[in-house]
mmCIF file of N, CA and C in Angstrom:
data_model
loop_
_atom_site.group_PDB
_atom_site.id
_atom_site.type_symbol
_atom_site.label_atom_id
_atom_site.label_comp_id
_atom_site.label_asym_id
_atom_site.label_seq_id
_atom_site.Cartn_x
_atom_site.Cartn_y
_atom_site.Cartn_z
ATOM 1 N N MET A 13 35.398 11.422 36.153
ATOM 2 C CA MET A 13 35.192 12.147 34.912
ATOM 3 C C MET A 13 34.551 13.483 35.226
ATOM 4 N N THR A 14 34.714 14.396 34.293
ATOM 5 C CA THR A 14 33.982 15.653 34.366
ATOM 6 C C THR A 14 33.348 15.926 33.012
ATOM 7 N N ALA A 15 32.287 16.708 33.051
ATOM 8 C CA ALA A 15 31.636 17.215 31.852
ATOM 9 C C ALA A 15 31.375 18.696 32.093
ATOM 10 N N ARG A 16 31.881 19.534 31.216
ATOM 11 C CA ARG A 16 31.712 20.985 31.352
ATOM 12 C C ARG A 16 30.895 21.481 30.155
ATOM 13 N N PHE A 17 29.909 22.335 30.436
ATOM 14 C CA PHE A 17 29.086 22.873 29.359
ATOM 15 C C PHE A 17 28.475 24.206 29.782
ATOM 16 N N LYS A 18 27.994 24.928 28.787
ATOM 17 C CA LYS A 18 27.359 26.229 29.018
ATOM 18 C C LYS A 18 26.001 26.219 28.333
ATOM 19 N N VAL A 19 24.986 26.710 29.045
ATOM 20 C CA VAL A 19 23.627 26.719 28.503
ATOM 21 C C VAL A 19 23.277 28.108 27.973
ATOM 22 N N ARG A 20 22.331 28.143 27.058
ATOM 23 C CA ARG A 20 21.833 29.426 26.576
ATOM 24 C C ARG A 20 20.961 30.039 27.676
ATOM 25 N N PRO A 21 21.035 31.360 27.858
ATOM 26 C CA PRO A 21 20.322 31.994 28.983
ATOM 27 C C PRO A 21 18.834 31.674 29.039
ATOM 28 N N GLU A 22 18.187 31.668 27.909
ATOM 29 C CA GLU A 22 16.740 31.430 27.879
ATOM 30 C C GLU A 22 16.387 29.965 28.152
ATOM 31 N N GLU A 23 17.387 29.099 28.206
ATOM 32 C CA GLU A 23 17.178 27.666 28.408
ATOM 33 C C GLU A 23 17.602 27.191 29.800
ATOM 34 N N GLN A 24 18.063 28.097 30.649
ATOM 35 C CA GLN A 24 18.627 27.690 31.923
ATOM 36 C C GLN A 24 17.634 26.928 32.808
ATOM 37 N N ALA A 25 16.432 27.406 32.930
ATOM 38 C CA ALA A 25 15.448 26.735 33.795
ATOM 39 C C ALA A 25 15.173 25.313 33.302
ATOM 40 N N GLU A 26 15.006 25.143 32.016
ATOM 41 C CA GLU A 26 14.757 23.814 31.450
ATOM 42 C C GLU A 26 15.964 22.902 31.667
ATOM 43 N N CYS A 27 17.162 23.440 31.496
ATOM 44 C CA CYS A 27 18.374 22.636 31.701
ATOM 45 C C CYS A 27 18.508 22.203 33.155
ATOM 46 N N GLU A 28 18.227 23.094 34.079
ATOM 47 C CA GLU A 28 18.340 22.728 35.490
ATOM 48 C C GLU A 28 17.285 21.691 35.876
ATOM 49 N N ALA A 29 16.100 21.792 35.300
ATOM 50 C CA ALA A 29 15.081 20.765 35.554
ATOM 51 C C ALA A 29 15.570 19.412 35.029
ATOM 52 N N ALA A 30 16.163 19.418 33.849
ATOM 53 C CA ALA A 30 16.690 18.173 33.270
ATOM 54 C C ALA A 30 17.812 17.600 34.135
ATOM 55 N N ILE A 31 18.672 18.467 34.667
ATOM 56 C CA ILE A 31 19.771 18.015 35.528
ATOM 57 C C ILE A 31 19.216 17.344 36.781
ATOM 58 N N HIS A 32 18.249 17.978 37.425
ATOM 59 C CA HIS A 32 17.656 17.406 38.647
ATOM 60 C C HIS A 32 17.033 16.037 38.365
ATOM 61 N N GLU A 33 16.292 15.919 37.275
ATOM 62 C CA GLU A 33 15.666 14.644 36.924
ATOM 63 C C GLU A 33 16.716 13.577 36.607
ATOM 64 N N PHE A 34 17.786 13.981 35.930
ATOM 65 C CA PHE A 34 18.836 13.043 35.564
ATOM 66 C C PHE A 34 19.549 12.511 36.807
ATOM 67 N N ILE A 35 19.883 13.371 37.717
ATOM 68 C CA ILE A 35 20.574 12.922 38.922
ATOM 69 C C ILE A 35 19.668 12.025 39.756
ATOM 70 N N GLU A 36 18.384 12.306 39.782
ATOM 71 C CA GLU A 36 17.453 11.423 40.491
ATOM 72 C C GLU A 36 17.392 10.059 39.800
ATOM 73 N N TYR A 37 17.388 10.044 38.468
ATOM 74 C CA TYR A 37 17.419 8.787 37.725
ATOM 75 C C TYR A 37 18.663 7.978 38.111
ATOM 76 N N ILE A 38 19.814 8.641 38.150
ATOM 77 C CA ILE A 38 21.060 7.963 38.513
ATOM 78 C C ILE A 38 20.959 7.386 39.921
ATOM 79 N N ARG A 39 20.458 8.174 40.853
ATOM 80 C CA ARG A 39 20.335 7.731 42.242
ATOM 81 C C ARG A 39 19.492 6.460 42.345
ATOM 82 N N LEU A 40 18.430 6.408 41.580
ATOM 83 C CA LEU A 40 17.492 5.290 41.655
ATOM 84 C C LEU A 40 17.890 4.075 40.819
ATOM 85 N N ASN A 41 18.685 4.284 39.782
ATOM 86 C CA ASN A 41 18.905 3.220 38.801
ATOM 87 C C ASN A 41 20.346 2.797 38.562
ATOM 88 N N GLU A 42 21.297 3.493 39.136
ATOM 89 C CA GLU A 42 22.689 3.190 38.824
ATOM 90 C C GLU A 42 23.499 2.950 40.100
ATOM 91 N N PRO A 43 23.398 1.764 40.672
ATOM 92 C CA PRO A 43 24.158 1.491 41.898
ATOM 93 C C PRO A 43 25.665 1.530 41.684
ATOM 94 N N GLY A 44 26.124 1.394 40.454
ATOM 95 C CA GLY A 44 27.554 1.431 40.168
ATOM 96 C C GLY A 44 28.118 2.825 39.992
ATOM 97 N N THR A 45 27.255 3.833 40.049
ATOM 98 C CA THR A 45 27.729 5.216 40.011
ATOM 99 C C THR A 45 27.963 5.648 41.448
ATOM 100 N N ARG A 46 29.225 5.808 41.799
ATOM 101 C CA ARG A 46 29.584 6.118 43.181
ATOM 102 C C ARG A 46 29.104 7.508 43.583
ATOM 103 N N PHE A 47 29.282 8.486 42.697
ATOM 104 C CA PHE A 47 28.670 9.798 42.916
ATOM 105 C C PHE A 47 28.528 10.524 41.589
ATOM 106 N N TYR A 48 27.581 11.439 41.573
ATOM 107 C CA TYR A 48 27.343 12.295 40.411
ATOM 108 C C TYR A 48 26.887 13.635 40.961
ATOM 109 N N THR A 49 27.617 14.690 40.634
ATOM 110 C CA THR A 49 27.330 16.023 41.151
ATOM 111 C C THR A 49 27.267 17.022 40.018
ATOM 112 N N SER A 50 26.325 17.940 40.105
ATOM 113 C CA SER A 50 26.230 19.038 39.159
ATOM 114 C C SER A 50 26.543 20.336 39.904
ATOM 115 N N LEU A 51 27.501 21.080 39.385
ATOM 116 C CA LEU A 51 27.899 22.357 39.970
ATOM 117 C C LEU A 51 27.679 23.473 38.959
ATOM 118 N N ARG A 52 27.209 24.614 39.454
ATOM 119 C CA ARG A 52 27.026 25.804 38.611
ATOM 120 C C ARG A 52 28.139 26.788 38.967
ATOM 121 N N ASN A 53 28.770 27.343 37.968
ATOM 122 C CA ASN A 53 29.862 28.297 38.157
ATOM 123 C C ASN A 53 29.346 29.554 38.861
ATOM 124 N N SER A 54 29.969 29.929 39.965
ATOM 125 C CA SER A 54 29.550 31.107 40.730
ATOM 126 C C SER A 54 29.745 32.406 39.951
ATOM 127 N N GLU A 55 30.760 32.448 39.112
ATOM 128 C CA GLU A 55 31.061 33.676 38.359
ATOM 129 C C GLU A 55 30.368 33.724 37.001
ATOM 130 N N ASP A 56 30.000 32.587 36.475
ATOM 131 C CA ASP A 56 29.273 32.501 35.201
ATOM 132 C C ASP A 56 28.169 31.468 35.384
ATOM 133 N N PRO A 57 26.995 31.896 35.861
ATOM 134 C CA PRO A 57 25.944 30.940 36.220
ATOM 135 C C PRO A 57 25.335 30.167 35.050
ATOM 136 N N LEU A 58 25.788 30.413 33.851
ATOM 137 C CA LEU A 58 25.330 29.622 32.711
ATOM 138 C C LEU A 58 26.263 28.452 32.425
ATOM 139 N N GLU A 59 27.370 28.373 33.171
ATOM 140 C CA GLU A 59 28.344 27.302 32.985
ATOM 141 C C GLU A 59 28.209 26.263 34.097
ATOM 142 N N TYR A 60 28.248 25.007 33.712
ATOM 143 C CA TYR A 60 28.067 23.898 34.644
ATOM 144 C C TYR A 60 29.244 22.935 34.546
ATOM 145 N N LEU A 61 29.510 22.288 35.668
ATOM 146 C CA LEU A 61 30.510 21.243 35.720
ATOM 147 C C LEU A 61 29.878 20.044 36.411
ATOM 148 N N HIS A 62 29.869 18.925 35.717
ATOM 149 C CA HIS A 62 29.393 17.684 36.314
ATOM 150 C C HIS A 62 30.618 16.838 36.637
ATOM 151 N N THR A 63 30.638 16.296 37.839
ATOM 152 C CA THR A 63 31.708 15.379 38.237
ATOM 153 C C THR A 63 31.057 14.057 38.620
ATOM 154 N N PHE A 64 31.664 12.974 38.197
ATOM 155 C CA PHE A 64 31.070 11.671 38.465
ATOM 156 C C PHE A 64 32.145 10.610 38.523
ATOM 157 N N LEU A 65 31.855 9.586 39.315
ATOM 158 C CA LEU A 65 32.800 8.502 39.531
ATOM 159 C C LEU A 65 32.032 7.189 39.547
ATOM 160 N N PHE A 66 32.579 6.210 38.836
ATOM 161 C CA PHE A 66 31.948 4.895 38.729
ATOM 162 C C PHE A 66 32.761 3.863 39.491
ATOM 163 N N ASN A 67 32.100 2.824 39.948
ATOM 164 C CA ASN A 67 32.790 1.753 40.663
ATOM 165 C C ASN A 67 33.781 1.013 39.769
ATOM 166 N N ASP A 68 33.447 0.892 38.480
ATOM 167 C CA ASP A 68 34.305 0.167 37.550
ATOM 168 C C ASP A 68 33.868 0.465 36.120
ATOM 169 N N GLU A 69 34.554 -0.136 35.159
ATOM 170 C CA GLU A 69 34.236 0.088 33.740
ATOM 171 C C GLU A 69 32.837 -0.388 33.381
ATOM 172 N N ALA A 70 32.395 -1.477 33.990
ATOM 173 C CA ALA A 70 31.048 -1.980 33.717
ATOM 174 C C ALA A 70 30.002 -0.952 34.133
ATOM 175 N N ALA A 71 30.203 -0.313 35.267
ATOM 176 C CA ALA A 71 29.264 0.724 35.724
ATOM 177 C C ALA A 71 29.304 1.925 34.789
ATOM 178 N N ARG A 72 30.490 2.280 34.323
ATOM 179 C CA ARG A 72 30.613 3.397 33.375
ATOM 180 C C ARG A 72 29.873 3.077 32.080
ATOM 181 N N ASP A 73 30.052 1.860 31.584
ATOM 182 C CA ASP A 73 29.366 1.462 30.357
ATOM 183 C C ASP A 73 27.852 1.434 30.557
ATOM 184 N N ALA A 74 27.413 0.933 31.710
ATOM 185 C CA ALA A 74 25.973 0.907 31.999
ATOM 186 C C ALA A 74 25.405 2.321 32.027
ATOM 187 N N HIS A 75 26.143 3.239 32.606
ATOM 188 C CA HIS A 75 25.705 4.637 32.643
ATOM 189 C C HIS A 75 25.636 5.207 31.227
ATOM 190 N N ARG A 76 26.724 5.049 30.494
ATOM 191 C CA ARG A 76 26.845 5.655 29.163
ATOM 192 C C ARG A 76 25.755 5.175 28.208
ATOM 193 N N THR A 77 25.306 3.935 28.369
ATOM 194 C CA THR A 77 24.321 3.374 27.444
ATOM 195 C C THR A 77 22.906 3.346 28.022
ATOM 196 N N SER A 78 22.697 4.016 29.150
ATOM 197 C CA SER A 78 21.394 3.954 29.824
ATOM 198 C C SER A 78 20.347 4.825 29.131
ATOM 199 N N GLU A 79 19.099 4.468 29.375
ATOM 200 C CA GLU A 79 17.976 5.261 28.886
ATOM 201 C C GLU A 79 17.998 6.649 29.526
ATOM 202 N N GLY A 80 18.450 6.732 30.766
ATOM 203 C CA GLY A 80 18.524 8.025 31.453
ATOM 204 C C GLY A 80 19.479 8.986 30.774
ATOM 205 N N VAL A 81 20.630 8.500 30.343
ATOM 206 C CA VAL A 81 21.585 9.356 29.627
ATOM 207 C C VAL A 81 20.987 9.808 28.306
ATOM 208 N N LYS A 82 20.324 8.897 27.603
ATOM 209 C CA LYS A 82 19.716 9.274 26.324
ATOM 210 C C LYS A 82 18.668 10.368 26.517
ATOM 211 N N ARG A 83 17.791 10.191 27.496
ATOM 212 C CA ARG A 83 16.760 11.211 27.747
ATOM 213 C C ARG A 83 17.394 12.550 28.124
ATOM 214 N N PHE A 84 18.416 12.498 29.003
ATOM 215 C CA PHE A 84 19.073 13.719 29.454
ATOM 216 C C PHE A 84 19.762 14.441 28.297
ATOM 217 N N THR A 85 20.547 13.726 27.522
ATOM 218 C CA THR A 85 21.269 14.388 26.438
ATOM 219 C C THR A 85 20.324 14.886 25.346
ATOM 220 N N ASP A 86 19.255 14.153 25.077
ATOM 221 C CA ASP A 86 18.273 14.625 24.093
ATOM 222 C C ASP A 86 17.646 15.936 24.540
ATOM 223 N N ARG A 87 17.472 16.091 25.811
ATOM 224 C CA ARG A 87 16.853 17.300 26.370
ATOM 225 C C ARG A 87 17.873 18.434 26.534
ATOM 226 N N LEU A 88 19.088 18.101 26.956
ATOM 227 C CA LEU A 88 20.081 19.116 27.272
ATOM 228 C C LEU A 88 20.823 19.650 26.050
ATOM 229 N N TYR A 89 21.355 18.783 25.221
ATOM 230 C CA TYR A 89 22.267 19.199 24.165
ATOM 231 C C TYR A 89 21.725 20.272 23.230
ATOM 232 N N PRO A 90 20.450 20.228 22.835
ATOM 233 C CA PRO A 90 19.956 21.297 21.954
ATOM 234 C C PRO A 90 19.914 22.677 22.629
ATOM 235 N N ARG A 91 20.072 22.730 23.931
ATOM 236 C CA ARG A 91 19.948 23.981 24.678
ATOM 237 C C ARG A 91 21.307 24.575 25.070
ATOM 238 N N LEU A 92 22.379 23.983 24.582
ATOM 239 C CA LEU A 92 23.715 24.416 24.960
ATOM 240 C C LEU A 92 24.296 25.429 23.993
ATOM 241 N N GLU A 93 25.206 26.254 24.522
ATOM 242 C CA GLU A 93 26.077 27.084 23.692
ATOM 243 C C GLU A 93 27.333 26.266 23.469
ATOM 244 N N GLY A 94 27.487 25.713 22.299
ATOM 245 C CA GLY A 94 28.622 24.831 22.058
ATOM 246 C C GLY A 94 28.304 23.440 22.564
ATOM 247 N N GLY A 95 29.325 22.657 22.713
ATOM 248 C CA GLY A 95 29.120 21.276 23.126
ATOM 249 C C GLY A 95 29.520 21.039 24.563
ATOM 250 N N VAL A 96 29.763 19.781 24.860
ATOM 251 C CA VAL A 96 30.186 19.347 26.187
ATOM 252 C C VAL A 96 31.644 18.913 26.093
ATOM 253 N N THR A 97 32.439 19.348 27.047
ATOM 254 C CA THR A 97 33.828 18.916 27.120
ATOM 255 C C THR A 97 33.941 17.890 28.233
ATOM 256 N N PHE A 98 34.293 16.668 27.854
ATOM 257 C CA PHE A 98 34.484 15.587 28.822
ATOM 258 C C PHE A 98 35.974 15.424 29.092
ATOM 259 N N THR A 99 36.297 15.179 30.356
ATOM 260 C CA THR A 99 37.674 14.905 30.745
ATOM 261 C C THR A 99 37.667 13.700 31.671
ATOM 262 N N SER A 100 38.568 12.758 31.417
ATOM 263 C CA SER A 100 38.686 11.575 32.266
ATOM 264 C C SER A 100 39.836 11.755 33.246
ATOM 265 N N TYR A 101 39.630 11.238 34.443
ATOM 266 C CA TYR A 101 40.644 11.279 35.490
ATOM 267 C C TYR A 101 40.756 9.894 36.103
ATOM 268 N N ASP A 102 41.900 9.604 36.675
ATOM 269 C CA ASP A 102 42.090 8.376 37.428
ATOM 270 C C ASP A 102 42.008 8.722 38.914
ATOM 271 N N GLU A 103 41.268 7.925 39.647
ATOM 272 C CA GLU A 103 41.081 8.176 41.071
ATOM 273 C C GLU A 103 42.391 7.974 41.842
ATOM 274 N N VAL A 104 42.681 8.918 42.713
ATOM 275 C CA VAL A 104 43.846 8.823 43.575
ATOM 276 C C VAL A 104 43.390 8.541 45.011
ATOM 277 N N ALA A 105 42.413 9.314 45.493
ATOM 278 C CA ALA A 105 41.890 9.129 46.845
ATOM 279 C C ALA A 105 40.486 9.720 46.908
ATOM 280 N N THR A 106 39.621 9.106 47.694
ATOM 281 C CA THR A 106 38.247 9.564 47.855
ATOM 282 C C THR A 106 37.841 9.378 49.296
ATOM 283 N N THR A 107 37.022 10.304 49.797
ATOM 284 C CA THR A 107 36.476 10.119 51.152
ATOM 285 C C THR A 107 35.068 9.607 51.048
#
């Protein structure tokens, strides 16, 4: 899956702090999340792309309903320009 969003300029530092804390939460609490990465657009540093992959549907559901996601979205969403665009993909190959 991917999640693409853009933050308001005055909120960038707070959003990046929230991203770091969220990814640490995932690392410590979600063994079914195979990877979760946050990327910042080189040409538009207010735009972010998160890519993540789950071991299975149960892991995806556990992630989606976790306390960590709730804390992250409560902190992040009010600081965005617009919303988040989620896109689902099917895995073809991974290293």
